[in-house]
Coordinates of C-alpha atoms in Angstrom, one line a residue:
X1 CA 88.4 127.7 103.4
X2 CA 90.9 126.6 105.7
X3 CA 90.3 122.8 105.8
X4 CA 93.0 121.0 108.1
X5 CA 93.7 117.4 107.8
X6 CA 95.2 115.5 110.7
X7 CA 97.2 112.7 109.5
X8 CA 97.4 110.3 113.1
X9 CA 96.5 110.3 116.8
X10 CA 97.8 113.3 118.7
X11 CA 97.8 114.1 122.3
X12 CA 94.4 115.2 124.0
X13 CA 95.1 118.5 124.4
X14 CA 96.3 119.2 120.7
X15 CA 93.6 117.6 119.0
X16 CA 91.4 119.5 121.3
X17 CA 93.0 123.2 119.8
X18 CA 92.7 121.5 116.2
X19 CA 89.1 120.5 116.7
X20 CA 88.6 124.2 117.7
X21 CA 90.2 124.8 113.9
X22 CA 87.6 123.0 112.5
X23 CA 90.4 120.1 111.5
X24 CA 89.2 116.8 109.9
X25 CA 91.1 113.9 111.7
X26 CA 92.0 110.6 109.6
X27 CA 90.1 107.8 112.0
X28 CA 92.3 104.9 111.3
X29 CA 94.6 103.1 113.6
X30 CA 98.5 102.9 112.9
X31 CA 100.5 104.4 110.0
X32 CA 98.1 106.1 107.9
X33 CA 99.1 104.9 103.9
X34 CA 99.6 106.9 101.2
X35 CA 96.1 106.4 99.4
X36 CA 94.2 107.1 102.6
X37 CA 96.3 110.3 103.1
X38 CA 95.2 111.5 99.6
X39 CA 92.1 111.2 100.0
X40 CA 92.2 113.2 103.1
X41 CA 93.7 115.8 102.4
X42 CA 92.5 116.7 98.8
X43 CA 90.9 119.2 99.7
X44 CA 93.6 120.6 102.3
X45 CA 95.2 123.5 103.0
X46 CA 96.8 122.1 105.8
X47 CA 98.2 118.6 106.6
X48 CA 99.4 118.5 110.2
X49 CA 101.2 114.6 110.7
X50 CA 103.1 112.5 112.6
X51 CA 106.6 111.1 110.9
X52 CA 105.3 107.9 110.3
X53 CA 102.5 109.7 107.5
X54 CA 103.9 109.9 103.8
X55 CA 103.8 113.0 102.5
X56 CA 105.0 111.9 99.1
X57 CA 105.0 113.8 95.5
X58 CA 101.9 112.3 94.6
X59 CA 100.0 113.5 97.8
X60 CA 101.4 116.6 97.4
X61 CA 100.3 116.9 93.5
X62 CA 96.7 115.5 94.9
X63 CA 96.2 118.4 97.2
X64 CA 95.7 122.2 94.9
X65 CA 94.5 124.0 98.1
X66 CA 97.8 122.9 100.3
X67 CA 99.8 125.3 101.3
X68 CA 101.8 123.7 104.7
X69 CA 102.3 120.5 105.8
X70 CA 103.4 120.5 109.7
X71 CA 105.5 117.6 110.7
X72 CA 105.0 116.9 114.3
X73 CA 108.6 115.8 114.9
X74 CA 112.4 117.4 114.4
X75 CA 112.6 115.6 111.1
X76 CA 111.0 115.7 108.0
X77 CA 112.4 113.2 105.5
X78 CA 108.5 111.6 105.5
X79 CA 107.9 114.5 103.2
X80 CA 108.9 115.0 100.0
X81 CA 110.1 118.8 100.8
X82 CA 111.9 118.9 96.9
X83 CA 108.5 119.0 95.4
X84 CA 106.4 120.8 98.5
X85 CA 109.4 123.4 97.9
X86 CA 108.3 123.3 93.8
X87 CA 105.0 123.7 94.5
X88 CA 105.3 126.3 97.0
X89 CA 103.9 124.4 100.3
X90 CA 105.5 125.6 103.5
X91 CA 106.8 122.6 105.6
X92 CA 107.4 122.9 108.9
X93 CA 108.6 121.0 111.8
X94 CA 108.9 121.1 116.0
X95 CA 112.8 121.7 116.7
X96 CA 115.1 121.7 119.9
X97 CA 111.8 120.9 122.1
X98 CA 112.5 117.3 122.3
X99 CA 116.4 117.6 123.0
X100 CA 116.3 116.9 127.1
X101 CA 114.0 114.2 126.4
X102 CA 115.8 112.3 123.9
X103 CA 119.1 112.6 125.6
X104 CA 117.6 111.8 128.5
X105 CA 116.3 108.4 126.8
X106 CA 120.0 108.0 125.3
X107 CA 121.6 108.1 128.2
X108 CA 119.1 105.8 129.8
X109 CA 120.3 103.5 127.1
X110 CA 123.9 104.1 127.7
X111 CA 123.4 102.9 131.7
X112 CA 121.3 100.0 130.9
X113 CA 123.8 98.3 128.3
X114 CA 126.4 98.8 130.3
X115 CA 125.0 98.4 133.6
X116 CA 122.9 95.3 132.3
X117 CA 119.8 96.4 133.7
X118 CA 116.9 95.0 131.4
X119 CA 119.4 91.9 131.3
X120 CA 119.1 91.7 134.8
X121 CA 115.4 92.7 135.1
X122 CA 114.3 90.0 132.5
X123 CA 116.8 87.4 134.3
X124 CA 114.3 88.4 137.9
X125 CA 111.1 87.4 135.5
X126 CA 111.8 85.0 133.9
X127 CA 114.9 82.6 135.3
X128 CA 114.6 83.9 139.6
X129 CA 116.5 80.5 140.4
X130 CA 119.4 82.0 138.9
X131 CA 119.8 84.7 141.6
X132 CA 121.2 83.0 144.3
X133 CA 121.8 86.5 146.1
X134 CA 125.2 88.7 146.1
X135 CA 128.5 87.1 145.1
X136 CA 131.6 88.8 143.8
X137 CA 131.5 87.1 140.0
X138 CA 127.6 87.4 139.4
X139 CA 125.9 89.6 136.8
X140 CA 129.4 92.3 136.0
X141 CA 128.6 95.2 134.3
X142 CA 131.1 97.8 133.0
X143 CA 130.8 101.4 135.5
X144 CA 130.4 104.5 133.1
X145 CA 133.4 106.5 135.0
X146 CA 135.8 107.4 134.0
X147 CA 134.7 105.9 130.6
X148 CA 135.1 107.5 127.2
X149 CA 132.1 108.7 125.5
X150 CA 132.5 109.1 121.7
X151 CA 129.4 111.4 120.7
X152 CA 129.2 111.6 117.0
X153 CA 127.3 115.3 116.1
X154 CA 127.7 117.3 119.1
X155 CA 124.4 119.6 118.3
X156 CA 121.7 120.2 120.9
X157 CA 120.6 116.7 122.3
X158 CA 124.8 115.5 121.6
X159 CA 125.5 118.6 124.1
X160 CA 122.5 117.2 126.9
X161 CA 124.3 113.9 126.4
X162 CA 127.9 115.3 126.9
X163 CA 126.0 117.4 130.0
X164 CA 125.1 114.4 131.8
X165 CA 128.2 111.9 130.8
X166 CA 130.0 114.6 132.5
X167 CA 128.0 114.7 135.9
X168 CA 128.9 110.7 136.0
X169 CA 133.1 111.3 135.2
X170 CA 133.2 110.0 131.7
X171 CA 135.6 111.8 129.6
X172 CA 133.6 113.0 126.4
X173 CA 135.2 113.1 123.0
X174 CA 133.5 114.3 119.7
X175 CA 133.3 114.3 116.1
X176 CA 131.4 116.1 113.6
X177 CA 129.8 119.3 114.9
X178 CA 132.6 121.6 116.2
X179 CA 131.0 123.8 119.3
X180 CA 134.4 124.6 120.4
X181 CA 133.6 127.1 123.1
X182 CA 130.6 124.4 124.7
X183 CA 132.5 121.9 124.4
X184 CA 135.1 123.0 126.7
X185 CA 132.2 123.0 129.2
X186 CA 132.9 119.1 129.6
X187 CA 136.3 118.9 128.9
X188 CA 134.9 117.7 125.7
X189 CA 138.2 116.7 122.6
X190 CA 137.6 117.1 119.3
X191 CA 138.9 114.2 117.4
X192 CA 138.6 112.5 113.7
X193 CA 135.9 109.9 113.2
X194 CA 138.4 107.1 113.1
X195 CA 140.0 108.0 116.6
X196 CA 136.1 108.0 117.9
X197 CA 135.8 104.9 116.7
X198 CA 139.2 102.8 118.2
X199 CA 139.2 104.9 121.3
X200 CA 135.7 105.0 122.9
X201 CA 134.0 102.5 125.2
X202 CA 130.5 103.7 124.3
X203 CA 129.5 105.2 121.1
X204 CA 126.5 107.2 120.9
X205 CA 125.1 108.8 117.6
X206 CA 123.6 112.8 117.4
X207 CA 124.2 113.6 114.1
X208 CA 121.5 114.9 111.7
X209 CA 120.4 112.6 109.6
X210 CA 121.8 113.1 105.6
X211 CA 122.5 110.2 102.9
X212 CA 126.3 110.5 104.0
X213 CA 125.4 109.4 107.4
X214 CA 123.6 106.0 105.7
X215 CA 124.9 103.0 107.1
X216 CA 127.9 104.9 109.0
X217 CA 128.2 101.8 111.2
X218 CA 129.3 99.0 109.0
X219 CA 131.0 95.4 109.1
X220 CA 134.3 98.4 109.1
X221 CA 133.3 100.5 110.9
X222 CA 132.3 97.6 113.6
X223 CA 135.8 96.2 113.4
X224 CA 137.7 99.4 114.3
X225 CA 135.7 99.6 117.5
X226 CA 137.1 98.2 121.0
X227 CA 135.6 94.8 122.2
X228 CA 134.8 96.1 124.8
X229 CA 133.0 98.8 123.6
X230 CA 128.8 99.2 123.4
X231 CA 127.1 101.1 120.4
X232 CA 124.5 103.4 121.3
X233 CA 121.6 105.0 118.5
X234 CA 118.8 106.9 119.3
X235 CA 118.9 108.8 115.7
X236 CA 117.9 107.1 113.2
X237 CA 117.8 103.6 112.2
X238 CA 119.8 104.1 108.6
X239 CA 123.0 104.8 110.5
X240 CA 123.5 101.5 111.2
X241 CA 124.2 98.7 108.8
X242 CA 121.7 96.1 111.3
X243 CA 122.8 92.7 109.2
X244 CA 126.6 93.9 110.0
X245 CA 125.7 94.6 113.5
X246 CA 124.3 91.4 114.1
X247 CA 127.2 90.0 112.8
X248 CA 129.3 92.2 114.8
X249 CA 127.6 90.8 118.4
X250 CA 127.7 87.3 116.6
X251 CA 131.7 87.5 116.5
X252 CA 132.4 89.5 119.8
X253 CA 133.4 92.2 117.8
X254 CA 131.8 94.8 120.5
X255 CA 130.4 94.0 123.9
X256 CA 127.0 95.0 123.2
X257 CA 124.3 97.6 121.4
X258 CA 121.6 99.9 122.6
X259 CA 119.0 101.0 119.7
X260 CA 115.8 103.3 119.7
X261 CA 115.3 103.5 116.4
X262 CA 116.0 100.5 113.9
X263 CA 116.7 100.4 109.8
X264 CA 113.6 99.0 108.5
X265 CA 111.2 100.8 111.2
X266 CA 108.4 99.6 112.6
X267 CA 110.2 96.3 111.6
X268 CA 112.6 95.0 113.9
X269 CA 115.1 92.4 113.3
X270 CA 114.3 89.0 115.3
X271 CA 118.2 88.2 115.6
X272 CA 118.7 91.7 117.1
X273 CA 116.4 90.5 120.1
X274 CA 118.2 87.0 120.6
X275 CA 121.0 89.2 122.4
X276 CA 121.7 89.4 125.8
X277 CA 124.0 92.2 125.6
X278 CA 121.1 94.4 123.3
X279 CA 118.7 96.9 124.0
X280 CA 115.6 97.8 122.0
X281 CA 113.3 100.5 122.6
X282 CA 110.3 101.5 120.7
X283 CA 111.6 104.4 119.1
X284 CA 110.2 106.6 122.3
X285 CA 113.4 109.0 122.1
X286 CA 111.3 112.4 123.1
X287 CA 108.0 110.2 124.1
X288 CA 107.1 112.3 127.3
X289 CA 104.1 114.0 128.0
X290 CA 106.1 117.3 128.1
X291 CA 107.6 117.1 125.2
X292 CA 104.7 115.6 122.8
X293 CA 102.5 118.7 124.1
X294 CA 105.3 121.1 123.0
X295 CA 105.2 120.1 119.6
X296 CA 101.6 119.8 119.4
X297 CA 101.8 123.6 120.2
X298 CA 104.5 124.3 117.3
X299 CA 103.0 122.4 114.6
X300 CA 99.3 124.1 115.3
X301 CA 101.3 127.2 115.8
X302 CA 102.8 126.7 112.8
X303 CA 99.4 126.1 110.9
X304 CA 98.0 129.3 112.7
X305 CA 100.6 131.5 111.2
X306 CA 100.6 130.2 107.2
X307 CA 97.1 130.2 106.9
X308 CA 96.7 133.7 108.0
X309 CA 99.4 134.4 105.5
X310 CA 102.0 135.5 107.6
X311 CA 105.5 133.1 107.6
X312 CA 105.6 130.3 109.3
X313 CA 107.7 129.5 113.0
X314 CA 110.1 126.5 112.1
X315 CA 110.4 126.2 108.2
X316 CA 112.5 123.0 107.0
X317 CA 113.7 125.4 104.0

């Protein structure tokens, strides 16, 4: 039988291996719904998506013949893996693959809120009388060394982080994860959340994503940070409380935010892009060629494998 059902647009190149499968690709544009993922993949035995598909109990029930869904993406929490795990359907998912991208991207954030660099390049476009050439006042930003870094979850893409705050002299301080032994790489301290929080100057968040971690950065949490200091998330958009946030920048509380990823995704909140001192990015954490190929390969790879009953690569359970 092997009927695949691709749940959104993938690269060229992976499409091209899946067409090869004899997959069945959903033709809409955007975030494929619930009901039109259903119907596609009733007669399944494969769903290969994106994070933005829902995989939800009721798709899952829909589809007798499934036996993997492949996430295209580190995370999974699209799917309902409780009942795919109930009904014995593999899911699977594309690990470690996109960690120099995304921390790559995070640290781009991290130099462009403190270095003001889209405030600057937006100030060019749209207001060029206000650059009246070099003077010793105009347009400060804050230099990264010899800065402290707080990296909440020092896993793969907190350790490519911690990698390159190092190569610019920040001093790197972590909670959560406890790598001891890389961690000494960078000169790295372990230290409790609440000393992250009062003694960094740039916050940036790594930690897997669990119902513990929901809205870790709240009106509190805001309060115990420096002034001075910048919040940087390229995780997920739940960590962050966004109303307190915005209340946060309202009140000076911190100098200023850097987000990838946002709490009610695709929707963005219109106060968040009144600020100045805030940078948004389209949730593109590990969107480079290189890496989007790479998990093309795993999540095919992983198809390969369960339908020729043998056990999968990456397994979420």
């Amino acid at each position: 039988m092997q009927k695949i059902f691709v749940a959104g647009k993938l690269l060229k190149k992976t499409e091209e291996a899946l067409e090869q499968m004899g997959a069945t690709f959903w033709s809409g544009t955007g975030k494929i719904s619930e009901a039109e993922l259903k119907s596609g993949a009733k007669e399944a035995e494969a769903i290969i998506c994106p994070l933005s598909a829902p995989v939800t109990s009721d798709v899952l029930v829909a589809s007798p013949n499934l036996k993997i869904v492949s996430n295209v993406g580190a995370g999974f929490d699209n799917i309902d893996v409780q009942k795919a795990k109930e009904l014995g359907i593999v899911v699977t998912n594309t690990p470690k693959v996109s960690t120099e991208s995304t921390a790559e991207l995070s640290f781009g954030l991290i130099l462009d809120v403190m270095r003001r660099i889209s405030e600057g390049d937006r100030l060019l476009r749209m207001h060029p009388e206000e650059f009246k050439g070099w003077a010793p006042t105009f347009f400060l930003g804050r230099e990264l060394y010899g800065k402290t870094l707080g990296i909440i979850g020092l896993g793969k893409i907190g350790q490519a982080v911690a990698e390159r705050a190092f190569a610019f002299g920040m001093k790197i301080i972590y909670s959560g994860h406890r790598p001891k032994e890389v961690a000494q790489k960078w000169n790295a301290q372990f230290v409790s959340q609440e000393e992250l929080l009062k003694e960094s100057d740039v916050i940036s968040v790594h930690a897997a994503y669990s119902n513990e971690l929901y809205h870790l950065f709240q009106k509190g949490t805001f309060q115990k940070m420096k002034n001075s200091a910048f919040l940087v998330n390229a995780s997920r958009g739940k960590v962050v409380d966004e109303e307190a946030l915005i209340k946060a920048l309202e009140a000076k509380e911190i100098a200023g935010a850097a987000l990838d990823v946002f709490e009610f995704e695709p929707q963005v909140s219109k106060a968040l892009a009144t600020f100045e001192n805030v940078v948004l990015t389209p949730h593109i954490g590990n969107a480079t060629i290189e890496t989007r190929e790479k998990m093309g390969d795993m999540a095919v790879a992983n198809v390969k494998a369960v339908l020729a009953g043998d056990p999968p690569l990456h397994s979420v359970y």
